[in-house]
Short mmCIF file of C-alpha atoms in Angstrom, two decimals:
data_model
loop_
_atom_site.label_atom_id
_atom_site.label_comp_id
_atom_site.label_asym_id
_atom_site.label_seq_id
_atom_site.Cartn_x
_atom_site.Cartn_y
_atom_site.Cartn_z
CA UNK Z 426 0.00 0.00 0.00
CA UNK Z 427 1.69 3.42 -0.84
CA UNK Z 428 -0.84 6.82 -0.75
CA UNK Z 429 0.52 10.76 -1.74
CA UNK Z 430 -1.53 12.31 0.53
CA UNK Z 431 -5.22 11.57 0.37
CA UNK Z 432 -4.65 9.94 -3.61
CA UNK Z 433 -3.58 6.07 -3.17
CA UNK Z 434 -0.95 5.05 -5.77
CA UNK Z 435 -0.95 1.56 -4.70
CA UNK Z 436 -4.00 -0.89 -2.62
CA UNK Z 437 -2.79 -4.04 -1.57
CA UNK Z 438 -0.79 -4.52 -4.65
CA UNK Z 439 1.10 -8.24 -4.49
CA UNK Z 440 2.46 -11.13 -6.94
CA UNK Z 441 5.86 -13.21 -7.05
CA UNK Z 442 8.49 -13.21 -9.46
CA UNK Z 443 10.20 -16.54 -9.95
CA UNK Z 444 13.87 -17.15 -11.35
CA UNK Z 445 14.16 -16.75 -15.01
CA UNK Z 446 10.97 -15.56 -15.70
CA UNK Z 447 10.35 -12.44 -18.42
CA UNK Z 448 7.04 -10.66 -16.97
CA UNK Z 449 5.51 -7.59 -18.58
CA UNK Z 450 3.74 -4.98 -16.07
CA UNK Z 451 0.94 -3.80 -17.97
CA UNK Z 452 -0.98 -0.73 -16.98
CA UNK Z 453 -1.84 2.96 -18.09
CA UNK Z 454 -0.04 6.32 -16.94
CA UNK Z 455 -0.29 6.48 -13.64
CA UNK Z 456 -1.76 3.08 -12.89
CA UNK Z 457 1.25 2.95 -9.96
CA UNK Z 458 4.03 1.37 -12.16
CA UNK Z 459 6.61 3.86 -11.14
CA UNK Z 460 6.00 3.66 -7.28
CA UNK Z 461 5.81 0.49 -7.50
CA UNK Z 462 9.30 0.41 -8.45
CA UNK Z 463 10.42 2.93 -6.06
CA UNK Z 464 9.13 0.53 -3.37
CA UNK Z 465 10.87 -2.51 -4.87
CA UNK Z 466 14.38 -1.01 -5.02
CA UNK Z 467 13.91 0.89 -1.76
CA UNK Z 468 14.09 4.08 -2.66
CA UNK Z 469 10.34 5.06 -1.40
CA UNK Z 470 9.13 3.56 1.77
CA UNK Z 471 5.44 1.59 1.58
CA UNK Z 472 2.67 2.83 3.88
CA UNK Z 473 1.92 -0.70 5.00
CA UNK Z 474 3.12 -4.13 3.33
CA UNK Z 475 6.93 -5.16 2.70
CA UNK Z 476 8.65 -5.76 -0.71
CA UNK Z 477 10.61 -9.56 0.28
CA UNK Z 478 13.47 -9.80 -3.09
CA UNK Z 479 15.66 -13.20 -2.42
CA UNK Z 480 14.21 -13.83 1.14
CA UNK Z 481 15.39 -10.77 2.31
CA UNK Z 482 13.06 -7.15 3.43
CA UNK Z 483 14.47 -4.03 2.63
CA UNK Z 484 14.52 -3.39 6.37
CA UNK Z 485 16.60 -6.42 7.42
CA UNK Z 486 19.25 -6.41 4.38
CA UNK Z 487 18.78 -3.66 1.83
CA UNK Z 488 22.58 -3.72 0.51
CA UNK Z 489 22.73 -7.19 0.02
CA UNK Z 490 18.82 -7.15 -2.10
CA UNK Z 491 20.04 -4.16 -4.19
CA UNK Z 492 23.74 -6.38 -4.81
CA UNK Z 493 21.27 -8.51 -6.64
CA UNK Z 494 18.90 -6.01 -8.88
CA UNK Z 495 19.35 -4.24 -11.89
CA UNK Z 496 17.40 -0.93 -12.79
CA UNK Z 497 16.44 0.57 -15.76
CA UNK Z 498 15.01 3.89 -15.12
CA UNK Z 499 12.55 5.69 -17.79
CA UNK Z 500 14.41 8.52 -17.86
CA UNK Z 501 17.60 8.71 -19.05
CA UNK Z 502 20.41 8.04 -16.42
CA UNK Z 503 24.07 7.75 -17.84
CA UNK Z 504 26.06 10.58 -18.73
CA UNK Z 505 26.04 12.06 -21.97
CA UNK Z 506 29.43 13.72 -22.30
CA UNK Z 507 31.51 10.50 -20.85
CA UNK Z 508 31.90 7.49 -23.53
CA UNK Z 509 30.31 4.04 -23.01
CA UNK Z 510 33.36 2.79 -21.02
CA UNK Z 511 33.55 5.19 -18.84
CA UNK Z 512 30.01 5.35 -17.56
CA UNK Z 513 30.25 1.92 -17.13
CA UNK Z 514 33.21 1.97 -15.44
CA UNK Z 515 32.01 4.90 -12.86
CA UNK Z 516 28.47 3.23 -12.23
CA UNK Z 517 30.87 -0.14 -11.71
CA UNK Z 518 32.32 1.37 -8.66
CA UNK Z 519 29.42 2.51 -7.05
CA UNK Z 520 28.55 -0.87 -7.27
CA UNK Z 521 31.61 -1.64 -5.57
CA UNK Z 522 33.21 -4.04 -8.04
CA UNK Z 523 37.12 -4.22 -7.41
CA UNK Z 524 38.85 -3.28 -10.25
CA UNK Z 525 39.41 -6.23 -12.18
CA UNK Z 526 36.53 -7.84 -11.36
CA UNK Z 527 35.05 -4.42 -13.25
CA UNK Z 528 37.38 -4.61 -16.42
CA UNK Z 529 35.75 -8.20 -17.06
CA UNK Z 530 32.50 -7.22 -16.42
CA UNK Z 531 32.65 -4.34 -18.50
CA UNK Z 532 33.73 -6.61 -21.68
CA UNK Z 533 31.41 -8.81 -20.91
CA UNK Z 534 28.47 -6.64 -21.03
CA UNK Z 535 30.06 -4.56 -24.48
CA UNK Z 536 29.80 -8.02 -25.99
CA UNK Z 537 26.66 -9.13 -24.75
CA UNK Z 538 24.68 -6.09 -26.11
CA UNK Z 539 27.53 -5.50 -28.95
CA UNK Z 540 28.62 -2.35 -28.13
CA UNK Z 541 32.34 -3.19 -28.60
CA UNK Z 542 32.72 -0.93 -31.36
CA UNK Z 543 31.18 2.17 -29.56
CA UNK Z 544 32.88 1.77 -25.71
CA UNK Z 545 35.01 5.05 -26.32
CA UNK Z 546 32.10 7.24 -28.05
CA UNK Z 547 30.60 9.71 -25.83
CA UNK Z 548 26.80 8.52 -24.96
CA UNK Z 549 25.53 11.39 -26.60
CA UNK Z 550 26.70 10.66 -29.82
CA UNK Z 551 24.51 7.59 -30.19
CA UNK Z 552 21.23 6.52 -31.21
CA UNK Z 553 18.14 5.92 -28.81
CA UNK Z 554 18.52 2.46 -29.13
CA UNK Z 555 22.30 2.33 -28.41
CA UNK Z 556 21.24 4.62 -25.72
CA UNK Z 557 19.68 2.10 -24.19
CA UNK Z 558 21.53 -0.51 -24.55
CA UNK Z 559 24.38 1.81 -22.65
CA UNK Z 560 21.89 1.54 -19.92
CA UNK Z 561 21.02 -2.48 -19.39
CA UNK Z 562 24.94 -3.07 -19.75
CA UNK Z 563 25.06 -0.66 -16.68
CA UNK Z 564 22.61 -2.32 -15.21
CA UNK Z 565 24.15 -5.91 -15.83
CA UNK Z 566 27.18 -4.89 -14.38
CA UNK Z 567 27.03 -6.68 -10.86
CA UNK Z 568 25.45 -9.86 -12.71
CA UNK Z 569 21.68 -9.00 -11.71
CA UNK Z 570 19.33 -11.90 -10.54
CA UNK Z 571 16.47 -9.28 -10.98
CA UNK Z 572 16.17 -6.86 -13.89
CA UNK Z 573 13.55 -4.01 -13.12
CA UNK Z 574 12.97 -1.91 -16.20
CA UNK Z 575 10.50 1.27 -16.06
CA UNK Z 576 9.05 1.94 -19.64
CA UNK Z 577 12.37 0.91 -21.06
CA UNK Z 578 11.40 1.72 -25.11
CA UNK Z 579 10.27 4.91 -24.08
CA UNK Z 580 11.70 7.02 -26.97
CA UNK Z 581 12.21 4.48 -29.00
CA UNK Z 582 11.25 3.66 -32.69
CA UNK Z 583 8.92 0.37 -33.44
CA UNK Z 584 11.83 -1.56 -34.68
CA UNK Z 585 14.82 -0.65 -31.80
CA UNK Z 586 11.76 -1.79 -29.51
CA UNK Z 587 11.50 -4.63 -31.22
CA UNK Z 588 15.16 -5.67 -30.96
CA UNK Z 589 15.37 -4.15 -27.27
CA UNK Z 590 12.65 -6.81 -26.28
CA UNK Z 591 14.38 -9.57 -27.99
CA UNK Z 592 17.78 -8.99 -26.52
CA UNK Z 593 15.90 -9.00 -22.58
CA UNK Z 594 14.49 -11.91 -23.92
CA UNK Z 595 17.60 -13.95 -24.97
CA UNK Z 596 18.60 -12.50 -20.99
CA UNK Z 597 16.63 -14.68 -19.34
CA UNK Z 598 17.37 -17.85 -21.15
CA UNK Z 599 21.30 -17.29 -21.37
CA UNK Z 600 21.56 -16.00 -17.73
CA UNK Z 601 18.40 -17.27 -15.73
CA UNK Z 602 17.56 -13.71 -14.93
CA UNK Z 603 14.19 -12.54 -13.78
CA UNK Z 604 12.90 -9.50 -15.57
CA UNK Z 605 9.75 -7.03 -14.57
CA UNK Z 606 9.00 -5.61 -17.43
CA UNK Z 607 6.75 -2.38 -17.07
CA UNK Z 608 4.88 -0.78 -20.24
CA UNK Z 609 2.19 0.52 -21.40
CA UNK Z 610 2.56 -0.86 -25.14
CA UNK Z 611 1.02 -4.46 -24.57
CA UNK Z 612 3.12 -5.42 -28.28
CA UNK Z 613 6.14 -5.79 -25.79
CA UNK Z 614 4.76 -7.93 -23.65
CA UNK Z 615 2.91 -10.05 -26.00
CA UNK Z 616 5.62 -13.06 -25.31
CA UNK Z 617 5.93 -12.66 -22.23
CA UNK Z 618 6.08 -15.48 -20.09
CA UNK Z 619 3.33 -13.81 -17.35
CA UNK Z 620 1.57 -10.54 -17.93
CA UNK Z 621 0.42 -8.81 -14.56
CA UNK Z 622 -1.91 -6.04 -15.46
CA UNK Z 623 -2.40 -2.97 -13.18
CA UNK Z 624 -5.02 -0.63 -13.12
CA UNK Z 625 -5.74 1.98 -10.01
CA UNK Z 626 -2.97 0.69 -8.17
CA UNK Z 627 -4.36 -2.92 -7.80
CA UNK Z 628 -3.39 -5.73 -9.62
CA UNK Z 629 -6.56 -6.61 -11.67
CA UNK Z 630 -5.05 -9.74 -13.80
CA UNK Z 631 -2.24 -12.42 -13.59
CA UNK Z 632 -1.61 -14.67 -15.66
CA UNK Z 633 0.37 -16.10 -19.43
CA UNK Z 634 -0.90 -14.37 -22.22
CA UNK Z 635 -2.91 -17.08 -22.89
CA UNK Z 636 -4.72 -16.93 -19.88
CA UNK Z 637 -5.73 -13.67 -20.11
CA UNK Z 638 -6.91 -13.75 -23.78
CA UNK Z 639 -9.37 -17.20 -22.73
CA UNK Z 640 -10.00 -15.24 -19.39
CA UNK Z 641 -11.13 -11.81 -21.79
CA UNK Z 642 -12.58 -14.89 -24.93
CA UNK Z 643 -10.18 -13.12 -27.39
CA UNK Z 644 -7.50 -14.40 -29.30
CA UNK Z 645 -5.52 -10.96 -29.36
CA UNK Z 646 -3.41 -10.09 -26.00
CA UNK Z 647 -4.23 -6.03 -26.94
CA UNK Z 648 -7.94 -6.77 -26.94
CA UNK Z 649 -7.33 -8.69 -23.78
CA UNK Z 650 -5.92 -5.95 -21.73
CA UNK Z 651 -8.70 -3.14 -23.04
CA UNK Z 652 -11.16 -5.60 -21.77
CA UNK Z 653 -9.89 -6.38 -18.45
CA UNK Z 654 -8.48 -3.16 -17.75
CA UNK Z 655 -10.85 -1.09 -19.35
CA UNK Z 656 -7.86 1.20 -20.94
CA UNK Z 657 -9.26 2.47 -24.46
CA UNK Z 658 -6.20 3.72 -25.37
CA UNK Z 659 -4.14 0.70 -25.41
CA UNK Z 660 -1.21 0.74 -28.19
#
């Protein structure tokens, strides 16, 4: 439960993630995504309830929970006038990765989202999508168990989503990572292995893709979610 004042941004919201699993957060603007997250990675305190990542509250062990999560913000968060390398390599010591545990991670995650051939270019000089990809290799850094990504295609063109979806994808096979996926464009979710859909701050529907299209007696996942969320505007 998390309230601003007399509006509540989240009621008794609650699901599990399990290990390996891609799941998309559906849910309008201002459906309580965004807090949600804040909660999650402790930055924003819940009003009553407790966030429990790895067996562990926020309370009894928040170092060793956020050791274990990466975050991708919606809004841009790496440096624009430093080059890939170094933003990775400053975000790599806040993580507190010793040094040459941090020069192996850092070509590790170049190659993983093939961004070899751009580490000394300043941020700004690439494209949205490269962008981006700047910003899951960050991050990957500390070898995440949990991936938390806020609206992570935001800004981006149909076919760098595309791509961006497949490469998170190809994460959780190759590295058993769990990903919560939050958007409000259901095409990125539409392979998802769960789909949780929020509305009002309360979690409305759970379930595979396939559930929720029997559950709303469609075939198509984007008719599903207008139905059971009552969102016209669904992309």
């Amino acid at each position: 439960h998390k309230s601003y004042g007399p509006v509540p941004a989240l009621i008794g919201t609650s699901f599990d993630l399990h290990a390996g699993e891609f799941v998309g957060l559906l849910g309008p603007n201002g459906a309580g995504k965004s807090t949600l997250f804040q909660i999650m990675t402790g930055l924003v305190a819940a009003d009553k309830g407790q966030v429990e990542l790895f067996g562990m509250t926020h309370r009894e062990n928040r170092s060793g929970i956020l050791s274990r999560v990466g975050v991708v913000f919606q809004a841009r968060s790496v440096d624009l006038d430093m080059s890939v390398t170094e933003n990775l390599r400053f975000h790599g010591r806040l993580f507190g990765l010793a040094r040459t545990q941090l020069v192996d991670r850092i070509d590790q995650v170049l190659g993983q989202f093939g961004l070899f051939d751009l580490s000394k270019r300043k941020v700004r000089q690439l494209s949205g999508g490269q962008q981006r990809k700047v910003e899951i290799a960050r991050a990957m850094l500390n070898d995440p168990a949990l991936l938390i990504m806020d609206e992570p295609s935001a800004g981006l063109d149909t076919p760098s989503r595309r791509i961006l979806v497949q490469d998170i994808r190809d994460l959780t096979k190759d590295k058993d990572v769990s990903v919560l996926w939050a958007t409000h464009l259901v095409d990125e979710v539409d392979l998802a292995d769960r789909v949780i859909i929020l509305r009002q701050g309360q979690v409305i529907a759970d379930g595979t893709p396939a559930e929720l299209c029997a559950t709303a007696k469609t075939d198509d996942l984007t008719t599903a979610y207008t139905i059971l969320s009552g969102d016209q505007g669904a992309d």
